[in-house]
mmCIF file of C-alpha atoms in Angstrom:
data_model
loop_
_atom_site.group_PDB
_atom_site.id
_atom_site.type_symbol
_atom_site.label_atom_id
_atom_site.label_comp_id
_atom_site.label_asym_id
_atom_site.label_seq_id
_atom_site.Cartn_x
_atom_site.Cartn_y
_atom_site.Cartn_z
ATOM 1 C CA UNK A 1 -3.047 -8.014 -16.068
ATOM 2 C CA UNK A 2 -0.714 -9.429 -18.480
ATOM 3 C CA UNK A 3 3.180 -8.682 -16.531
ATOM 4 C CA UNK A 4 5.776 -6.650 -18.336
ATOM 5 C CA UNK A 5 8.168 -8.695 -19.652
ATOM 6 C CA UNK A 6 12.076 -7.567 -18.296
ATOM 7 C CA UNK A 7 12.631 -6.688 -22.171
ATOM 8 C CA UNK A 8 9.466 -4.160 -21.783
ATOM 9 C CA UNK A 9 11.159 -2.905 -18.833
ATOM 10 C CA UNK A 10 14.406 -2.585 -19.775
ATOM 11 C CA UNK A 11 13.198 -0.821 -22.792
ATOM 12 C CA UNK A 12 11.258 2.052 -21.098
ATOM 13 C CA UNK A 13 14.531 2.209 -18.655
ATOM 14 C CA UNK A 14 16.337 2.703 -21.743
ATOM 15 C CA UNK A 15 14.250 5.392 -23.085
ATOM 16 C CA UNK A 16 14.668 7.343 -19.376
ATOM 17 C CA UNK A 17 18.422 6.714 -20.184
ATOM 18 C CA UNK A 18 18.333 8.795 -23.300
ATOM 19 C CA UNK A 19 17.578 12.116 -21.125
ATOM 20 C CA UNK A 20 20.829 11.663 -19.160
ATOM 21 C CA UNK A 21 22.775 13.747 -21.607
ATOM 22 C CA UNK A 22 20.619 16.596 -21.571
ATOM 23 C CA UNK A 23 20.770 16.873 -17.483
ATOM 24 C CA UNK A 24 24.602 16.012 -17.663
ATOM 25 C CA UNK A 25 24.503 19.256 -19.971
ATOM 26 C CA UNK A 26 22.487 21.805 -17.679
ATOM 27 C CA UNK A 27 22.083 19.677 -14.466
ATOM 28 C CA UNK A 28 21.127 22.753 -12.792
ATOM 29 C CA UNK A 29 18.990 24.262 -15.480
ATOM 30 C CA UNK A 30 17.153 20.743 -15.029
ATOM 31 C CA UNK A 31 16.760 21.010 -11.559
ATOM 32 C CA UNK A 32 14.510 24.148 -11.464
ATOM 33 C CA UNK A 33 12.667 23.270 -14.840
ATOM 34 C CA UNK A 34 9.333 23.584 -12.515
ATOM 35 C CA UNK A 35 10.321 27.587 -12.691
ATOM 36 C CA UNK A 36 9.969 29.186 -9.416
ATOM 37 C CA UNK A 37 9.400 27.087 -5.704
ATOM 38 C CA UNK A 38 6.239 29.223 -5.916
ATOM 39 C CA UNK A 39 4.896 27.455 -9.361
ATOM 40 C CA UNK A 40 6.685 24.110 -9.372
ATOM 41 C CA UNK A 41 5.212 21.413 -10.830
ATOM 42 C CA UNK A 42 5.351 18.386 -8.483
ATOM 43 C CA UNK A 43 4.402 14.342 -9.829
ATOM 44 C CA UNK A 44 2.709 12.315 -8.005
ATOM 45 C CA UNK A 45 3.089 8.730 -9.684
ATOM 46 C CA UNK A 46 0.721 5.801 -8.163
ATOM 47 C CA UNK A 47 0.878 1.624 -8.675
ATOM 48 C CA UNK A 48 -2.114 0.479 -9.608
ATOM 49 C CA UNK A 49 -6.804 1.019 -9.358
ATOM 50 C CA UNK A 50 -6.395 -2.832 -7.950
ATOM 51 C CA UNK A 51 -6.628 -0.992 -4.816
ATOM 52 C CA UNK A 52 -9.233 1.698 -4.481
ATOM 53 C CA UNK A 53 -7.350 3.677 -2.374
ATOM 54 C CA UNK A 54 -4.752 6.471 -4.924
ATOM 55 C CA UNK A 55 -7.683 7.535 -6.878
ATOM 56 C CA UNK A 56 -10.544 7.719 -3.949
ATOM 57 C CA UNK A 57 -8.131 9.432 -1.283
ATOM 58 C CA UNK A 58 -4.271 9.033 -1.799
ATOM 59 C CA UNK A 59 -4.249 11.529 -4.832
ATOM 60 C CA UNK A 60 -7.206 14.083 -3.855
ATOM 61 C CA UNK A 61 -5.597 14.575 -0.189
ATOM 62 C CA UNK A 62 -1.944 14.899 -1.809
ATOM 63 C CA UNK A 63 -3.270 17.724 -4.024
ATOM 64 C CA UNK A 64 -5.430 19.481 -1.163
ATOM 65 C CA UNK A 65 -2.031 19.496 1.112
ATOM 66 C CA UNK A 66 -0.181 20.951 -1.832
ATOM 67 C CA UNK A 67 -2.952 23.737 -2.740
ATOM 68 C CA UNK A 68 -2.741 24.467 0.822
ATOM 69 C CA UNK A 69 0.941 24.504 0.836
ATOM 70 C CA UNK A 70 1.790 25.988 -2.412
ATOM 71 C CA UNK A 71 -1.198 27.422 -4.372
ATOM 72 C CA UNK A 72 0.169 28.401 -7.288
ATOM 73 C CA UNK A 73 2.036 24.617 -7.778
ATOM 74 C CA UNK A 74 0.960 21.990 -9.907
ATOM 75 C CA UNK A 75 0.538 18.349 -9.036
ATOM 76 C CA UNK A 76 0.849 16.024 -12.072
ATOM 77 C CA UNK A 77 -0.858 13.033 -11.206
ATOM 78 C CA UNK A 78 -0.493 9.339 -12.950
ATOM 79 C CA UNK A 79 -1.433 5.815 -12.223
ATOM 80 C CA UNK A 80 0.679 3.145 -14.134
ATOM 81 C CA UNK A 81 -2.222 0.575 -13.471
ATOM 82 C CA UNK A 82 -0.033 -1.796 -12.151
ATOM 83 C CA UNK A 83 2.571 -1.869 -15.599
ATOM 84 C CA UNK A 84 6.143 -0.929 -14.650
ATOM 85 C CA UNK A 85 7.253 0.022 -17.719
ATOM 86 C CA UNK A 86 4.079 1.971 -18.078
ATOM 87 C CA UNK A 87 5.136 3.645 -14.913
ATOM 88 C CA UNK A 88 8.812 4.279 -16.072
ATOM 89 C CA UNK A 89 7.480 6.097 -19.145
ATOM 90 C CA UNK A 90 5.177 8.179 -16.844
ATOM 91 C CA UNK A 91 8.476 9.121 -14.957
ATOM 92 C CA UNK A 92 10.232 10.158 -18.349
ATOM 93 C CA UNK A 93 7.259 12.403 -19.250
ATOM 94 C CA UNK A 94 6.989 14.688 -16.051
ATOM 95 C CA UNK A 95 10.697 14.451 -16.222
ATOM 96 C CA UNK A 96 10.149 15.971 -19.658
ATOM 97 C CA UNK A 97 8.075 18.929 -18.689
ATOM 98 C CA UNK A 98 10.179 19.688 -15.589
ATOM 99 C CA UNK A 99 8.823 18.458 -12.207
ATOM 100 C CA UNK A 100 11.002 19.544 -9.580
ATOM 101 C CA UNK A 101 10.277 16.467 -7.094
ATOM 102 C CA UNK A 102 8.703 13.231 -8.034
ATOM 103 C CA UNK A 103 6.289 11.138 -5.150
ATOM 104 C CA UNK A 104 6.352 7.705 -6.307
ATOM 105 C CA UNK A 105 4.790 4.325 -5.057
ATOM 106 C CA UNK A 106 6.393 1.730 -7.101
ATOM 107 C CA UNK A 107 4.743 -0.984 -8.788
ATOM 108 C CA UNK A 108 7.880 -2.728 -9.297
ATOM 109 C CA UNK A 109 10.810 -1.241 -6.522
ATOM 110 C CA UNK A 110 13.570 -2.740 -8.397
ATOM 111 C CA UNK A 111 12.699 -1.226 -11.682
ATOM 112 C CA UNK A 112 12.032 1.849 -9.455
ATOM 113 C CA UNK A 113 15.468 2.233 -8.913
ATOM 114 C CA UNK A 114 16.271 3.510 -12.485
ATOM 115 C CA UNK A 115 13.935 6.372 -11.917
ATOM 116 C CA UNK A 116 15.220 7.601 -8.531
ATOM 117 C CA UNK A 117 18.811 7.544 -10.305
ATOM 118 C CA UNK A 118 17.187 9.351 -13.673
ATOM 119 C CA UNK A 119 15.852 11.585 -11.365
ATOM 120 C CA UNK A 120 18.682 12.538 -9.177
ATOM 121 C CA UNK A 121 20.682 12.915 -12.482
ATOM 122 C CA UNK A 122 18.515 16.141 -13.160
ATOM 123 C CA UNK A 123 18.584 17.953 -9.451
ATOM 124 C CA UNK A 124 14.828 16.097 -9.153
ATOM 125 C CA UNK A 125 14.149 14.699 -5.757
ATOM 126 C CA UNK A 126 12.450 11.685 -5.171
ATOM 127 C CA UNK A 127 10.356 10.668 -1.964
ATOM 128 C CA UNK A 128 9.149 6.761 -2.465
ATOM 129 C CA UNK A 129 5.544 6.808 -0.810
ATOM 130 C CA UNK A 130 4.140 3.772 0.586
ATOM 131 C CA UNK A 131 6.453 1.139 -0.789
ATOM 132 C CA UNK A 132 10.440 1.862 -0.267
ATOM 133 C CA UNK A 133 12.920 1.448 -3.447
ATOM 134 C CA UNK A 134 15.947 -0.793 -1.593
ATOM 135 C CA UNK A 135 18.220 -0.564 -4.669
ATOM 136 C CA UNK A 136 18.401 2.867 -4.980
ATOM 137 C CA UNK A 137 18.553 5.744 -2.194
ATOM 138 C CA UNK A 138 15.602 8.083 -2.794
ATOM 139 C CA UNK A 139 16.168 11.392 -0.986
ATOM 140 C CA UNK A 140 13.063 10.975 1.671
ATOM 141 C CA UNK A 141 10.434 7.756 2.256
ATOM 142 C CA UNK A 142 7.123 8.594 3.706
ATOM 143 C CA UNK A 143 4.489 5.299 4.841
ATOM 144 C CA UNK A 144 3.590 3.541 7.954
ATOM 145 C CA UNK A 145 6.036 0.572 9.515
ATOM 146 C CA UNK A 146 4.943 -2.249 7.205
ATOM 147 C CA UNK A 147 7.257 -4.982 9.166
ATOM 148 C CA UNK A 148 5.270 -3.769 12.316
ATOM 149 C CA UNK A 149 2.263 -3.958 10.038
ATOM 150 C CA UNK A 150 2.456 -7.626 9.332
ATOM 151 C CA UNK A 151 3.477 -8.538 12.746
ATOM 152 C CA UNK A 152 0.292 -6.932 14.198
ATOM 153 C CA UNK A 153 -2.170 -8.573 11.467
ATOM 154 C CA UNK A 154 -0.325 -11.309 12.163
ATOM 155 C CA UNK A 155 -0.440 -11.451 15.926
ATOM 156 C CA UNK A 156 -4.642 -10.350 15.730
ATOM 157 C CA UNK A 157 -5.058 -13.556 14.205
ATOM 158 C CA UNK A 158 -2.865 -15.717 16.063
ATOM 159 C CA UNK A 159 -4.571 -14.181 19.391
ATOM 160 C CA UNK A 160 -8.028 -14.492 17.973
ATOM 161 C CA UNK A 161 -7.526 -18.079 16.850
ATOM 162 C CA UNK A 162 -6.023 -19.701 20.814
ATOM 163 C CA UNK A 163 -8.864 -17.310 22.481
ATOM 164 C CA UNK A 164 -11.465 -19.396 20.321
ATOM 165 C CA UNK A 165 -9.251 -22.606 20.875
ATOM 166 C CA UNK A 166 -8.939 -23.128 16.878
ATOM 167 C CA UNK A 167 -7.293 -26.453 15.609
ATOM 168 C CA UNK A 168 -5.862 -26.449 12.267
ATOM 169 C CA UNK A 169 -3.160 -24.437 10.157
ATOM 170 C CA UNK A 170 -2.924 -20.928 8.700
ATOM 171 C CA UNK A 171 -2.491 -19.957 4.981
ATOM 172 C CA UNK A 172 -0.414 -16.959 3.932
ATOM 173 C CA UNK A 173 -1.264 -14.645 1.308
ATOM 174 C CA UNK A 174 1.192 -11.935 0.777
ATOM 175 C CA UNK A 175 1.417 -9.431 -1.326
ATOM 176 C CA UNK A 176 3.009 -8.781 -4.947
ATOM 177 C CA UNK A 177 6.439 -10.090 -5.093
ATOM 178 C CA UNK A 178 7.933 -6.574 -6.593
ATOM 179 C CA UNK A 179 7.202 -4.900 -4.164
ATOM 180 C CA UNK A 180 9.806 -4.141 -1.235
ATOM 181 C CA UNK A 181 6.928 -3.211 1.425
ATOM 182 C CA UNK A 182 4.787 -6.634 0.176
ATOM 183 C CA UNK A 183 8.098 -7.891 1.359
ATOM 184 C CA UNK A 184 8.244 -5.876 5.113
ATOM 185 C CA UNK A 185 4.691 -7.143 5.343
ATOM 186 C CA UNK A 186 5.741 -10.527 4.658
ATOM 187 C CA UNK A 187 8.669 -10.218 7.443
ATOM 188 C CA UNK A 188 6.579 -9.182 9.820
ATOM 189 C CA UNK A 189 4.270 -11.799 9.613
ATOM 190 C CA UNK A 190 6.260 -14.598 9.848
ATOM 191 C CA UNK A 191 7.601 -13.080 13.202
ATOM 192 C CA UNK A 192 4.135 -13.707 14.311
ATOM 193 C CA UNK A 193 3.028 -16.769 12.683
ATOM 194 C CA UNK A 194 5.914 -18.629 12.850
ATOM 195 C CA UNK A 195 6.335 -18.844 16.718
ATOM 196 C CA UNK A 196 2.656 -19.358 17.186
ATOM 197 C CA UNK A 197 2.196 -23.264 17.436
ATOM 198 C CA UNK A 198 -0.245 -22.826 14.631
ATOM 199 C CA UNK A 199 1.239 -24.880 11.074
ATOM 200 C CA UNK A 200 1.642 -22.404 8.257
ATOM 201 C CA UNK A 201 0.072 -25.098 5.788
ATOM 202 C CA UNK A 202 1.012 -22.840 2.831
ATOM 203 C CA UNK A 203 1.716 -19.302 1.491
ATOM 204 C CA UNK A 204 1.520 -17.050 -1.579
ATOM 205 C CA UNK A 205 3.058 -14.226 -3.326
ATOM 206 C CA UNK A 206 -0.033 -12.641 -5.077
ATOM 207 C CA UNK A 207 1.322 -11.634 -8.480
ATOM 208 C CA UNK A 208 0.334 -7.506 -9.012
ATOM 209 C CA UNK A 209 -1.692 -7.703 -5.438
ATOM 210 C CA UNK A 210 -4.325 -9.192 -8.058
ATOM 211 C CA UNK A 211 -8.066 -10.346 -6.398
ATOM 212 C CA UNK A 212 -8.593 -12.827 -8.446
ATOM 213 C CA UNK A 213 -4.902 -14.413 -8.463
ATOM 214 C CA UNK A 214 -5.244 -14.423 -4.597
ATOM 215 C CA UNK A 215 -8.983 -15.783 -5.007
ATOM 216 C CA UNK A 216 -7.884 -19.065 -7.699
ATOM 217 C CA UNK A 217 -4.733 -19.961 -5.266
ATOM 218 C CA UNK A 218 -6.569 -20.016 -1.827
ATOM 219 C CA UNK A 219 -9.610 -21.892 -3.736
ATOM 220 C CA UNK A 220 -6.974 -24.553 -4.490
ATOM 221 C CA UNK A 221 -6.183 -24.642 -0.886
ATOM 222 C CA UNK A 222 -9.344 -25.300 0.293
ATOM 223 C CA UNK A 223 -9.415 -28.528 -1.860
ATOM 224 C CA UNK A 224 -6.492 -29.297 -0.363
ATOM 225 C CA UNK A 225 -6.206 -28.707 3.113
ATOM 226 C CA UNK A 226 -10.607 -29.257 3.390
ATOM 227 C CA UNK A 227 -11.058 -28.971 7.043
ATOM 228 C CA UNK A 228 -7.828 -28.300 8.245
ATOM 229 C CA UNK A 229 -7.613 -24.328 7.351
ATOM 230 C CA UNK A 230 -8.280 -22.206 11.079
ATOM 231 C CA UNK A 231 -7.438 -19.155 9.532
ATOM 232 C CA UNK A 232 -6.057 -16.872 6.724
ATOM 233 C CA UNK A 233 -3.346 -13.775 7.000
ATOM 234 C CA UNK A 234 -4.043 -11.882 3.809
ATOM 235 C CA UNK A 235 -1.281 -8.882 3.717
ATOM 236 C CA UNK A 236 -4.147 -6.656 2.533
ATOM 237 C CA UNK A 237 -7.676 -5.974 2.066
ATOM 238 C CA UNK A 238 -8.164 -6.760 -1.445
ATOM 239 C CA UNK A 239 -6.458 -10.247 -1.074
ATOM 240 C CA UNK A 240 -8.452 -10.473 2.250
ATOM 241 C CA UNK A 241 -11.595 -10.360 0.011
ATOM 242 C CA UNK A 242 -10.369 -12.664 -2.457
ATOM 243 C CA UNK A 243 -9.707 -14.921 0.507
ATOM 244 C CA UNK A 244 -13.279 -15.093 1.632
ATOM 245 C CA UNK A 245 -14.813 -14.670 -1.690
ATOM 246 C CA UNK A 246 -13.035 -17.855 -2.386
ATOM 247 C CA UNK A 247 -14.542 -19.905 1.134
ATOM 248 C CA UNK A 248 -17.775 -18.604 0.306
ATOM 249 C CA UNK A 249 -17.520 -19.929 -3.542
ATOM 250 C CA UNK A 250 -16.699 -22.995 -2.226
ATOM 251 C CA UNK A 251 -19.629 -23.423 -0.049
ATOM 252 C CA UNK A 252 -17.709 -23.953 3.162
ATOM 253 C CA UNK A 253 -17.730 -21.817 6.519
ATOM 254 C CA UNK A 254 -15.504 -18.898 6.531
ATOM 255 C CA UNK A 255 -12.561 -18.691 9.091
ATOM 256 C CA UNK A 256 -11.171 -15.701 10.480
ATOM 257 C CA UNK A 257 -9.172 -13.808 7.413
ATOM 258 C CA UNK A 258 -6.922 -10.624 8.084
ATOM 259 C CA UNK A 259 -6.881 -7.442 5.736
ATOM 260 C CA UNK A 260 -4.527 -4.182 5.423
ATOM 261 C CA UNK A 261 -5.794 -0.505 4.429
ATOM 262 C CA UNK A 262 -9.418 -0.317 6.342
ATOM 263 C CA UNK A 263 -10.939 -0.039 2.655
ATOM 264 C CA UNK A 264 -14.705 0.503 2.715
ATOM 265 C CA UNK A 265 -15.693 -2.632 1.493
ATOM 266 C CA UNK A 266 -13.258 -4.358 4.440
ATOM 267 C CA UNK A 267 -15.037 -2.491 7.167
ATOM 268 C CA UNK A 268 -17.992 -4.071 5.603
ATOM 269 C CA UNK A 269 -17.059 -7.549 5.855
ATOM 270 C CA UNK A 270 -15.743 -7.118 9.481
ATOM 271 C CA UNK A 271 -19.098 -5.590 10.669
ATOM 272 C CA UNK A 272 -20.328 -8.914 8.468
ATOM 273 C CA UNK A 273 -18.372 -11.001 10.374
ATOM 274 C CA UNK A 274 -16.742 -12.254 7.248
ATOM 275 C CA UNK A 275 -13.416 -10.854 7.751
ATOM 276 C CA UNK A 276 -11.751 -10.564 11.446
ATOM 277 C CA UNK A 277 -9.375 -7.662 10.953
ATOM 278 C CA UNK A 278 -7.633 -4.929 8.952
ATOM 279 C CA UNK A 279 -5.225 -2.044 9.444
ATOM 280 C CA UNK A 280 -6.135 1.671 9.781
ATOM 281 C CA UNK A 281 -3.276 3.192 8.462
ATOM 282 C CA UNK A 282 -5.337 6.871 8.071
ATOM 283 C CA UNK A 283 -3.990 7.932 4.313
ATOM 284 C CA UNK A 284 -4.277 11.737 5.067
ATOM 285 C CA UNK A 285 -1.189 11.094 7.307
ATOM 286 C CA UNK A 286 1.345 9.722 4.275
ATOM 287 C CA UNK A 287 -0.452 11.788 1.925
ATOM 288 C CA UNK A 288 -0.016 15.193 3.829
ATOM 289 C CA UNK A 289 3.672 13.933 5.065
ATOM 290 C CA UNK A 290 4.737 13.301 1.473
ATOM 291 C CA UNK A 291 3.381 16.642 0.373
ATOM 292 C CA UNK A 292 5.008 18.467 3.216
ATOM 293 C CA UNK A 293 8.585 16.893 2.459
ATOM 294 C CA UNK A 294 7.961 17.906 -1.410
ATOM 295 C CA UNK A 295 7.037 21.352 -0.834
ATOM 296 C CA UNK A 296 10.348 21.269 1.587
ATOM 297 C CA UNK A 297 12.896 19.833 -1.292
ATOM 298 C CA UNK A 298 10.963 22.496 -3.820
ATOM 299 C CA UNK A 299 11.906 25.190 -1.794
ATOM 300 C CA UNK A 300 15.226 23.821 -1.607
ATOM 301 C CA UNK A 301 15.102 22.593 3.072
ATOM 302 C CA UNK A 302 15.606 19.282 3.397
ATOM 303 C CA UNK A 303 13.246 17.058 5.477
ATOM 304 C CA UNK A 304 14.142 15.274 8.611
ATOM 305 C CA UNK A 305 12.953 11.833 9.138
ATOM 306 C CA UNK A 306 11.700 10.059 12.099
ATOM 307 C CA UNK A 307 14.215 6.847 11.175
ATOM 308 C CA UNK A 308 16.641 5.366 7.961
ATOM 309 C CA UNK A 309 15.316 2.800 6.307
ATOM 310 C CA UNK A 310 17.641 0.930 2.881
ATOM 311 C CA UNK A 311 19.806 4.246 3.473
ATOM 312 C CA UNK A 312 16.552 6.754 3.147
ATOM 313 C CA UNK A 313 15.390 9.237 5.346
ATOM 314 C CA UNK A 314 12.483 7.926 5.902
ATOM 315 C CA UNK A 315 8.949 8.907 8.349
ATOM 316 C CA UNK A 316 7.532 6.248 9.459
ATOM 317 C CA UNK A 317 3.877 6.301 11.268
ATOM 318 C CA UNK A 318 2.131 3.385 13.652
ATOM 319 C CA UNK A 319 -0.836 1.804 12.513
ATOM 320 C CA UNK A 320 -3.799 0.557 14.207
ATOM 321 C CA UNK A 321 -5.208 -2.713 13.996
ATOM 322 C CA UNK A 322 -8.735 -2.950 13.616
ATOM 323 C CA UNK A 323 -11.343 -5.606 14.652
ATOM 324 C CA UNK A 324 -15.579 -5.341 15.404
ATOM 325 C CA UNK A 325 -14.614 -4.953 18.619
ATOM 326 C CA UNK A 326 -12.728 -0.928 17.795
ATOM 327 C CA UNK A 327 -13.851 -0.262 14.319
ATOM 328 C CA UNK A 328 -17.046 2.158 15.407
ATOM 329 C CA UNK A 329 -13.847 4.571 16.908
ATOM 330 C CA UNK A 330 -11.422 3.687 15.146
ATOM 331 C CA UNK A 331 -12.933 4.463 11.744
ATOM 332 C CA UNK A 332 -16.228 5.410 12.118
ATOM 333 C CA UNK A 333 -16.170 7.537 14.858
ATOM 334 C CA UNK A 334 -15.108 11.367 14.895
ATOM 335 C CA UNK A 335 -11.979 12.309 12.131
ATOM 336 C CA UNK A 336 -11.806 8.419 11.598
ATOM 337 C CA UNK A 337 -11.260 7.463 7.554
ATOM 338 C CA UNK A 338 -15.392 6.473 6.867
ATOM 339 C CA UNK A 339 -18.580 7.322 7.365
ATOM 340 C CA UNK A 340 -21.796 5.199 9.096
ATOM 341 C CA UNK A 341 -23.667 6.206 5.997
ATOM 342 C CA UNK A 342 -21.739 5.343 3.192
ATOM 343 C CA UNK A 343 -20.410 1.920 5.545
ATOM 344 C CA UNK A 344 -23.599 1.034 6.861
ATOM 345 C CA UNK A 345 -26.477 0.978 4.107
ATOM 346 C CA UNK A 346 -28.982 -1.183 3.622
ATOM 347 C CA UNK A 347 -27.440 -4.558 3.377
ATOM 348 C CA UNK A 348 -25.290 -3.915 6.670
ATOM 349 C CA UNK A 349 -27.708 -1.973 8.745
ATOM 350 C CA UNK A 350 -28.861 -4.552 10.954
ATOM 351 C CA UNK A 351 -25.594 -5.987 11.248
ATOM 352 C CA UNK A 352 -24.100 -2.360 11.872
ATOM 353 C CA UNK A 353 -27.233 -1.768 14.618
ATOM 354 C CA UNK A 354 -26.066 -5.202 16.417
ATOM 355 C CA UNK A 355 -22.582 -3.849 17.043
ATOM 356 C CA UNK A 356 -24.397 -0.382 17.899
ATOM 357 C CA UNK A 357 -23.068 1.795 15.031
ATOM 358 C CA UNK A 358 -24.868 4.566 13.742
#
């Protein structure tokens, strides 16, 4: 996908500008535009459908927590598909028809920043979900520790690769440069990787968290480094794919790759044996936590946080890293994120009997 240009952006900034005389006006007017705590309207505003993940379960589970919480609200749900400015103009439209709290995972966090202050300007609080927005203090952040998220991934792999006694170097491929938790994830690691012995031949900052941009770079890396690669730390699952679609493309054995966000089709590569790892970071938890600290601020509490992170209150939850070795209890077992049936179907089922899940 084509990336807005800073004009584009700067543009739909402008046009969220325009409504700062109306809540300088009747600031307080603005602020309960979603009418009563009982009927507020509530946005939740998601990055991209590069990841599977807002429309399958991050945006049905918000809505269930906030029936349960608040029957009579309404959740006004968008997905900017991975456009900033296309997400800045979604902001200016439920700004329009008077949300009293906005949820909102960032496709770009910078340009983010003009929407938390848009927001505030209008008595409309803002909890960043997933992804923090550094340049701008929203009033609550809600996700799991990504720094500790990238030093686990990171520290799987480096394990995994002395325990087999691997020779060779490790690529990087992180996660979209515009986004702050891509960043965390990117911190953390190079805290593993770094210290390991193992030579980081080469990394990349996957433009958008695009497959395919992931896929053409690490392709070009096994030209280059042909023989030399042990292993691959992908910052998520869908670069993770790429990562392996891109060894098996190439017609050459597949070394251990790491993923992020236990998606379906992950869980079916590590049962496979085509991808070593991934993080369960269960999405029920954010979701639920970011509806509970919006259906606080509507009814005018303020949340507590577990920790401050860029100035935010901010709840932070541990993630679990997941190999063959857990992933029949960790995911597939009772409450866990997936089901043996829809995981394990025909073109898995032996390889799901070998590792005894049913």
């Amino acid at each position: 996908m084509k990336k807005p240009s800073l004009r584009t952006v700067a543009a739909a900034a402008a046009a969220l500008a325009a409504l700062a005389p109306a809540a300088a006006c009747s600031s307080k007017s603005a602020g309960s535009g979603g009418g009563d705590a009982k009927s507020a309207k509530i946005a939740f505003l998601m990055p991209d459908i590069a990841s599977t993940r807002y429309e399958l379960y991050d945006a049905p589970l918000f809505k269930a927590k906030m029936k349960q919480l608040c029957g009579g609200c309404t959740v006004l749900y968008q997905n900017a598909g991975a456009d900033a400015s296309k997400q800045q103009q979604q902001a200016s439209s439920v700004l329009a028809q008077g949300v009293k709290a906005i949820v909102i995972d960032p496709v770009d966090s910078a340009a983010a920043a003009s929407i938390v202050r848009m927001a505030q300007s209008r008595d409309v609080k803002v909890i960043a979900y997933d992804r923090p927005i550094p340049a701008a203090k929203a009033d609550y952040y809600v996700s799991f520790d990504n720094e500790k998220i990238g030093a686990m991934i990171g520290q799987s792999l480096v394990d995994h690769l002395k325990q087999e006694k691997a020779e060779g170097g490790i690529l990087e491929v992180n996660g979209s440069p515009t986004d702050a938790a891509a960043n965390l994830i990117k911190k953390g690691i190079h805290s593993s990787v770094d210290p390991s012995g193992f030579k980081l031949l080469a990394e990349y900052d996957t433009p958008g968290w695009e497959p395919a941009k992931a896929q053409q770079w690490v392709s070009g890396q096994i030209s280059k480094f042909r023989g030399q690669i042990a292993g691959v730390v992908a910052a998520n699952d869908g670069t993770g794919g790429a990562a392996v679609a891109a060894f098996k493309a190439a017609g050459t054995d597949v070394p251990p790759v790491t993923g992020n966000d236990a998606e379906l089709a992950a869980a079916q590569r590590i049962i496979a044996g085509d991808q070593y790892n991934t993080i369960s970071k269960p999405i029920k938890i954010v979701a639920e936590a970011a509806a509970n600290a919006a259906h606080a601020f509507v009814q005018g509490e303020t949340p507590k946080g577990n920790t401050t992170l860029f100035g935010t209150p901010s709840e932070l939850f541990t993630p679990t890293v997941v190999t063959q070795d857990n992933i029949g209890k960790v995911l597939l077992g009772p409450g866990g994120a997936l089901k043996a049936d829809k995981v394990c179907t025909a073109e898995y089922a032996a390889a799901c009997a070998k590792l005894g899940l049913k």
